[in-house]
């Protein structure tokens, strides 16, 4: 039987034209036990739509790991190195992850106390909140009224030594009820977005590239990002911007000689644009918080130089400038009309193309609100493919 795909319900804030291809609900398939034919249909649908939702799923940690691994059979370890980064106390990821003992590739995330869970006698979970990471925060009065922020727009990836996972799976086990919250961008635009409590918000990397003007498309198609060593440790003392889209340039990053041991050969230099393996589309896939340098190739021979940025190429090491350029390219795509905030229900199983979308957790919970999710992503067996020479000629 052919796979049944239904459009995801978009919020009233979304632009249905720009998000027409984003996200699908999958009917009639058990993600814990798909047939080989069903899996191939799921795979095709994922790369075409960026995120897939299975409602009412029952997925064990072992089944979630097997399903995630099937997208990259040579992958094995958790995307951040089986929580090696999480075990580094200085890492910003440290409070967010608890490893499932029987399946160390699956992480327990959420909020509140969870007892007798998959081999964990008890786990104190802490939902990441902008109050611990942003330079500025919403006032206690506004927070009491349900005002919140995006936490950190990102790609699931270690960004050092290990390759970015191809997919991520999220399984909602315990989902607390509560009133909707309002995300404030607090960046002078007046942008706000009503979201369900504890949503995971997604934006399309394809749309992020498609909506850029010509000069920024040319810059993106010619650029690579060099990420910091152990970026989650490096960024930990720093503060995020109010939109959650990158770091404020205050010079607070940990000095490189104070990081855990690192090797130049293990640093990640990745294209700004990643090639979709099914559609051939280009997705703007940059984790702005971990970016340290920008390497720009010169315009190809015969390209129009009028209005082009860095026509002769550049190696940009000024961290503030790197961040400003990336923000200029990425900020338009997190506008309220382009964000899909998922309204979680218990037993929702969400699969997303980690090389095609950016996402962020949102909101804040009270300490006694229990939220328990299983997350799985696996460090990939290869690096993302960037633009082809034909792509560069087309967009440069």
Coordinates of C-alpha atoms in Angstrom, one line a residue:
X1 CA 0.0 0.0 0.0
X2 CA 1.4 3.4 -0.9
X3 CA 2.4 5.7 1.9
X4 CA -0.3 8.3 2.8
X5 CA 1.0 11.8 3.4
X6 CA -1.1 14.7 4.7
X7 CA 0.0 18.3 5.1
X8 CA 0.9 19.4 8.6
X9 CA -1.5 21.8 10.1
X10 CA 0.2 25.2 9.8
X11 CA -0.5 27.9 12.3
X12 CA -2.4 31.1 11.2
X13 CA 0.9 32.9 11.4
X14 CA 2.6 30.8 8.6
X15 CA 2.8 31.6 5.0
X16 CA 1.2 28.6 3.3
X17 CA 2.8 29.4 -0.1
X18 CA 6.3 29.4 1.2
X19 CA 5.7 26.4 3.5
X20 CA 3.6 24.4 1.0
X21 CA 6.2 21.6 0.7
X22 CA 7.3 21.6 4.3
X23 CA 6.3 18.8 6.6
X24 CA 3.9 15.9 6.2
X25 CA 2.0 13.6 8.6
X26 CA 2.4 9.9 7.7
X27 CA -0.6 7.6 8.0
X28 CA -0.8 3.9 8.1
X29 CA 2.8 3.1 8.9
X30 CA 4.3 1.9 12.2
X31 CA 7.7 3.7 12.4
X32 CA 8.8 1.0 14.9
X33 CA 8.4 -1.7 12.3
X34 CA 8.3 -0.4 8.7
X35 CA 8.7 -2.8 5.8
X36 CA 11.7 -2.2 3.5
X37 CA 9.4 -0.8 0.9
X38 CA 7.7 1.5 3.4
X39 CA 11.1 2.7 4.6
X40 CA 12.1 3.7 1.1
X41 CA 8.9 5.7 0.7
X42 CA 9.5 7.3 4.1
X43 CA 13.0 8.2 3.1
X44 CA 11.9 9.8 -0.2
X45 CA 9.2 11.8 1.6
X46 CA 11.6 13.0 4.3
X47 CA 14.0 14.5 1.8
X48 CA 11.2 16.1 -0.1
X49 CA 9.4 17.6 2.9
X50 CA 12.0 18.0 5.6
X51 CA 10.0 16.7 8.6
X52 CA 7.6 13.8 9.0
X53 CA 5.1 13.2 11.8
X54 CA 3.7 9.8 13.0
X55 CA 0.9 10.2 15.5
X56 CA 0.1 7.6 18.1
X57 CA 3.4 5.8 17.7
X58 CA 4.8 3.3 20.2
X59 CA 8.5 3.2 19.7
X60 CA 11.0 1.6 22.1
X61 CA 14.5 3.1 22.4
X62 CA 15.9 0.1 20.5
X63 CA 13.4 0.6 17.7
X64 CA 14.1 4.3 17.5
X65 CA 17.8 3.7 17.2
X66 CA 17.2 1.0 14.5
X67 CA 14.9 3.4 12.5
X68 CA 17.4 6.3 12.8
X69 CA 20.3 4.1 11.9
X70 CA 18.5 2.9 8.8
X71 CA 19.0 6.3 7.1
X72 CA 22.8 5.8 7.4
X73 CA 23.6 2.1 8.1
X74 CA 27.3 2.8 8.7
X75 CA 26.6 5.3 11.4
X76 CA 26.9 4.1 15.0
X77 CA 27.5 6.6 17.8
X78 CA 25.3 9.3 19.1
X79 CA 25.7 12.6 17.1
X80 CA 27.7 14.3 19.8
X81 CA 29.9 11.3 20.5
X82 CA 27.9 9.1 22.9
X83 CA 27.5 12.1 25.3
X84 CA 31.2 12.7 25.6
X85 CA 30.6 16.4 25.1
X86 CA 27.7 16.2 27.6
X87 CA 30.0 14.7 30.2
X88 CA 32.3 17.8 29.9
X89 CA 31.0 19.9 32.7
X90 CA 31.8 23.1 30.9
X91 CA 29.7 22.2 27.8
X92 CA 26.5 24.0 27.3
X93 CA 24.9 20.6 26.5
X94 CA 25.7 19.1 29.8
X95 CA 22.4 19.7 31.7
X96 CA 20.2 18.7 28.7
X97 CA 21.0 15.1 28.0
X98 CA 20.6 11.8 29.9
X99 CA 21.7 8.6 28.1
X100 CA 19.4 5.6 28.0
X101 CA 21.6 2.8 29.5
X102 CA 20.5 0.0 27.2
X103 CA 20.7 2.1 24.0
X104 CA 23.4 4.8 24.5
X105 CA 22.6 6.3 21.1
X106 CA 19.2 7.5 22.5
X107 CA 19.0 10.4 24.9
X108 CA 16.3 11.3 27.4
X109 CA 15.5 15.0 27.3
X110 CA 12.8 17.1 28.9
X111 CA 11.9 18.7 32.2
X112 CA 11.2 17.6 35.8
X113 CA 11.8 14.4 37.6
X114 CA 11.4 11.1 35.8
X115 CA 11.5 7.8 37.7
X116 CA 12.2 4.2 36.7
X117 CA 12.6 5.0 33.1
X118 CA 14.3 2.6 30.7
X119 CA 16.9 1.6 33.3
X120 CA 17.3 5.0 34.9
X121 CA 16.2 4.9 38.5
X122 CA 15.6 8.6 38.4
X123 CA 16.6 11.5 36.2
X124 CA 16.3 15.2 36.9
X125 CA 15.6 16.8 33.5
X126 CA 16.0 20.5 32.7
X127 CA 14.3 22.1 29.7
X128 CA 16.8 24.5 28.1
X129 CA 15.6 28.1 28.6
X130 CA 16.7 31.4 27.2
X131 CA 17.1 32.6 30.7
X132 CA 20.4 30.7 31.0
X133 CA 21.9 31.5 27.7
X134 CA 20.7 34.8 26.2
X135 CA 22.4 38.1 26.9
X136 CA 19.0 39.6 27.8
X137 CA 15.9 37.9 29.1
X138 CA 12.2 38.7 29.3
X139 CA 11.0 40.2 32.5
X140 CA 9.6 38.0 35.3
X141 CA 6.3 39.9 34.8
X142 CA 6.2 39.1 31.1
X143 CA 7.3 35.5 31.7
X144 CA 4.4 35.0 34.1
X145 CA 2.1 36.1 31.3
X146 CA 3.6 33.4 29.0
X147 CA 6.1 35.5 27.1
X148 CA 9.2 33.5 26.0
X149 CA 11.9 33.2 23.4
X150 CA 13.5 30.8 21.0
X151 CA 16.4 29.1 22.8
X152 CA 19.0 28.3 20.2
X153 CA 18.5 27.8 16.5
X154 CA 20.7 24.9 15.5
X155 CA 21.6 21.7 13.6
X156 CA 22.1 18.6 15.7
X157 CA 25.9 18.1 15.3
X158 CA 29.1 17.9 17.3
X159 CA 30.7 20.2 14.7
X160 CA 34.1 18.8 15.8
X161 CA 35.6 15.5 14.7
X162 CA 32.2 13.9 14.0
X163 CA 30.0 14.4 10.9
X164 CA 26.6 16.1 11.2
X165 CA 23.8 13.4 11.5
X166 CA 21.6 12.9 8.5
X167 CA 18.4 12.7 10.5
X168 CA 17.0 13.2 14.0
X169 CA 14.1 11.4 15.6
X170 CA 12.1 12.8 18.5
X171 CA 9.5 10.8 20.4
X172 CA 7.1 12.5 22.8
X173 CA 6.4 10.3 25.8
X174 CA 5.1 12.7 28.4
X175 CA 3.8 16.0 27.1
X176 CA 2.4 18.5 29.7
X177 CA -0.7 20.5 28.9
X178 CA -0.6 24.3 29.3
X179 CA -1.5 27.6 27.8
X180 CA 0.2 28.8 24.6
X181 CA 3.2 31.1 25.0
X182 CA 4.3 34.1 22.9
X183 CA 7.8 34.1 21.5
X184 CA 9.2 37.6 21.4
X185 CA 12.1 38.3 19.0
X186 CA 13.1 41.4 21.0
X187 CA 15.4 42.6 18.1
X188 CA 13.7 45.8 17.3
X189 CA 11.4 44.3 14.6
X190 CA 8.4 43.8 16.8
X191 CA 8.1 40.2 15.6
X192 CA 6.2 37.8 17.9
X193 CA 4.9 34.3 17.4
X194 CA 2.3 32.4 19.4
X195 CA 3.4 28.9 20.0
X196 CA 2.2 25.8 21.9
X197 CA 3.8 25.2 25.3
X198 CA 7.2 23.5 24.9
X199 CA 7.1 23.4 21.1
X200 CA 9.9 22.4 18.9
X201 CA 10.1 25.0 16.1
X202 CA 11.4 24.3 12.6
X203 CA 12.5 26.4 9.7
X204 CA 13.4 25.1 6.2
X205 CA 17.0 25.5 5.1
X206 CA 15.8 25.5 1.5
X207 CA 13.5 28.4 2.1
X208 CA 16.3 30.1 4.0
X209 CA 18.4 30.1 0.8
X210 CA 15.6 30.6 -1.7
X211 CA 14.4 33.9 -0.2
X212 CA 17.9 35.5 -0.2
X213 CA 18.7 38.4 -2.7
X214 CA 21.2 37.7 -5.4
X215 CA 24.2 39.1 -3.6
X216 CA 23.7 37.0 -0.6
X217 CA 22.9 33.9 -2.6
X218 CA 26.2 34.4 -4.4
X219 CA 28.0 34.7 -1.0
X220 CA 26.3 31.6 0.4
X221 CA 27.0 29.4 -2.6
X222 CA 30.7 30.3 -2.5
X223 CA 31.2 30.0 1.3
X224 CA 32.3 27.5 3.9
X225 CA 32.2 27.8 7.7
X226 CA 35.0 26.8 9.9
X227 CA 33.6 25.8 13.3
X228 CA 35.4 26.3 16.6
X229 CA 37.0 23.3 18.3
X230 CA 34.7 21.7 20.9
X231 CA 32.2 24.5 20.0
X232 CA 29.7 23.8 22.8
X233 CA 32.5 24.2 25.4
X234 CA 33.9 27.2 23.5
X235 CA 30.6 29.0 23.4
X236 CA 29.5 28.1 27.0
X237 CA 30.5 31.4 28.7
X238 CA 29.0 33.5 25.9
X239 CA 25.5 34.8 25.5
X240 CA 23.1 34.2 22.7
X241 CA 21.2 36.9 20.8
X242 CA 17.6 37.6 21.7
X243 CA 16.4 35.6 18.6
X244 CA 18.4 32.6 19.6
X245 CA 20.1 32.9 16.2
X246 CA 23.8 33.0 17.1
X247 CA 26.0 34.6 19.7
X248 CA 26.6 38.2 20.9
X249 CA 30.1 39.3 20.1
X250 CA 31.4 40.2 23.6
X251 CA 34.7 38.3 23.6
X252 CA 33.4 35.8 26.2
X253 CA 34.2 32.6 24.4
X254 CA 36.6 30.3 26.1
X255 CA 40.2 30.8 24.9
X256 CA 41.3 27.9 22.7
X257 CA 44.1 27.0 25.0
X258 CA 41.5 26.4 27.8
X259 CA 39.4 24.0 25.8
X260 CA 39.7 20.2 26.1
X261 CA 42.5 18.9 23.9
X262 CA 41.8 19.3 20.2
X263 CA 43.5 18.7 16.9
X264 CA 43.5 20.9 13.8
X265 CA 42.7 17.9 11.6
X266 CA 39.4 17.3 13.5
X267 CA 38.1 20.8 13.0
X268 CA 35.0 21.0 10.8
X269 CA 35.0 23.1 7.7
X270 CA 31.6 22.7 6.1
X271 CA 29.8 24.3 3.2
X272 CA 27.2 27.0 4.0
X273 CA 24.8 25.2 1.6
X274 CA 24.1 21.5 1.8
X275 CA 22.8 19.5 -1.2
X276 CA 19.6 17.5 -0.8
X277 CA 20.3 13.9 -1.9
X278 CA 16.9 13.5 -3.5
X279 CA 15.7 16.8 -4.8
X280 CA 19.1 18.4 -5.5
X281 CA 18.0 21.6 -3.7
X282 CA 20.4 23.7 -1.7
X283 CA 19.7 24.1 2.0
X284 CA 21.3 26.9 4.1
X285 CA 22.7 24.8 7.0
X286 CA 24.8 26.7 9.4
X287 CA 24.9 26.4 13.2
X288 CA 25.5 30.1 13.9
X289 CA 26.5 29.7 17.5
X290 CA 29.5 27.5 16.7
X291 CA 30.8 29.3 13.6
X292 CA 34.2 30.9 13.9
X293 CA 35.5 31.7 10.5
X294 CA 34.1 32.1 7.0
X295 CA 36.0 31.0 3.9
X296 CA 34.7 32.6 0.6
X297 CA 35.8 31.3 -2.8
X298 CA 36.2 33.9 -5.6
X299 CA 33.6 34.4 -8.2
X300 CA 33.8 31.9 -11.1
X301 CA 35.2 33.1 -14.3
X302 CA 32.7 35.1 -16.3
X303 CA 30.4 35.8 -13.4
X304 CA 28.8 39.2 -13.0
X305 CA 30.9 41.1 -10.5
X306 CA 28.6 44.1 -10.1
X307 CA 27.3 44.2 -6.5
X308 CA 29.0 41.0 -5.6
X309 CA 30.3 40.6 -2.1
X310 CA 34.0 39.4 -1.8
X311 CA 34.3 38.9 -5.6
X312 CA 37.9 37.8 -5.2
X313 CA 37.2 35.6 -2.3
X314 CA 38.1 36.0 1.4
X315 CA 39.1 34.3 4.6
X316 CA 37.1 36.2 7.2
X317 CA 38.5 35.6 10.8
X318 CA 36.9 38.6 12.5
X319 CA 34.4 36.8 14.6
X320 CA 32.0 39.8 14.9
X321 CA 31.9 40.1 11.1
X322 CA 31.4 36.4 10.6
X323 CA 28.4 36.5 12.8
X324 CA 27.0 39.7 11.2
X325 CA 27.2 38.1 7.7
X326 CA 25.6 34.9 8.8
X327 CA 22.9 36.7 10.8
X328 CA 22.1 38.8 7.7
X329 CA 21.6 35.7 5.7
X330 CA 19.7 33.6 8.3
X331 CA 17.5 36.0 10.1
X332 CA 14.9 36.5 7.3
X333 CA 14.0 32.7 7.4
X334 CA 13.1 32.7 11.1
X335 CA 10.4 35.4 10.5
X336 CA 7.1 34.3 12.2
X337 CA 5.5 33.4 8.8
X338 CA 8.3 30.9 8.0
X339 CA 8.3 29.0 11.4
X340 CA 6.5 25.7 11.9
X341 CA 6.0 25.3 15.7
X342 CA 5.0 21.7 16.3
X343 CA 2.1 21.1 18.7
X344 CA 3.3 18.0 20.6
X345 CA 0.9 15.2 21.6
X346 CA 1.9 12.1 23.6
X347 CA 3.2 9.4 21.3
X348 CA 4.1 11.8 18.5
X349 CA 7.2 10.5 16.7
X350 CA 8.8 13.2 14.6
X351 CA 11.6 12.5 12.0
X352 CA 13.4 15.5 10.5
X353 CA 16.1 16.0 7.9
X354 CA 18.9 17.3 10.1
X355 CA 20.8 18.4 6.9
X356 CA 17.8 20.3 5.6
X357 CA 16.2 22.1 8.5
X358 CA 17.1 24.2 11.5
X359 CA 15.2 23.8 14.8
X360 CA 15.0 25.1 18.3
X361 CA 13.3 24.3 21.6
X362 CA 11.1 27.0 22.9
X363 CA 9.5 28.2 26.0
X364 CA 9.8 27.5 29.7
X365 CA 8.3 25.0 32.2
X366 CA 7.7 25.2 35.9
X367 CA 9.9 22.7 37.8
X368 CA 7.0 20.4 38.5
X369 CA 5.9 20.1 34.9
X370 CA 7.2 16.8 33.6
X371 CA 8.1 16.5 29.9
X372 CA 9.9 13.4 28.7
X373 CA 11.2 12.8 25.2
X374 CA 13.6 10.4 23.5
X375 CA 16.0 11.9 21.0
X376 CA 18.2 10.0 18.6
X377 CA 20.7 11.2 16.0
X378 CA 23.8 9.5 14.8
X379 CA 27.1 11.0 13.7
X380 CA 27.0 10.4 9.9
X381 CA 29.4 8.3 7.9
X382 CA 30.1 11.1 5.5
X383 CA 30.2 14.9 5.4
X384 CA 27.3 16.9 3.8
X385 CA 27.7 17.6 0.0
X386 CA 28.0 21.2 -0.9
X387 CA 27.1 23.0 -4.1
X388 CA 28.3 21.6 -7.4
X389 CA 30.4 23.8 -9.8
X390 CA 27.1 24.1 -11.8
X391 CA 25.3 25.4 -8.7
X392 CA 28.1 28.0 -8.1
X393 CA 27.8 29.2 -11.7
X394 CA 24.0 29.4 -11.4
X395 CA 23.9 31.4 -8.2
X396 CA 27.3 33.3 -8.1

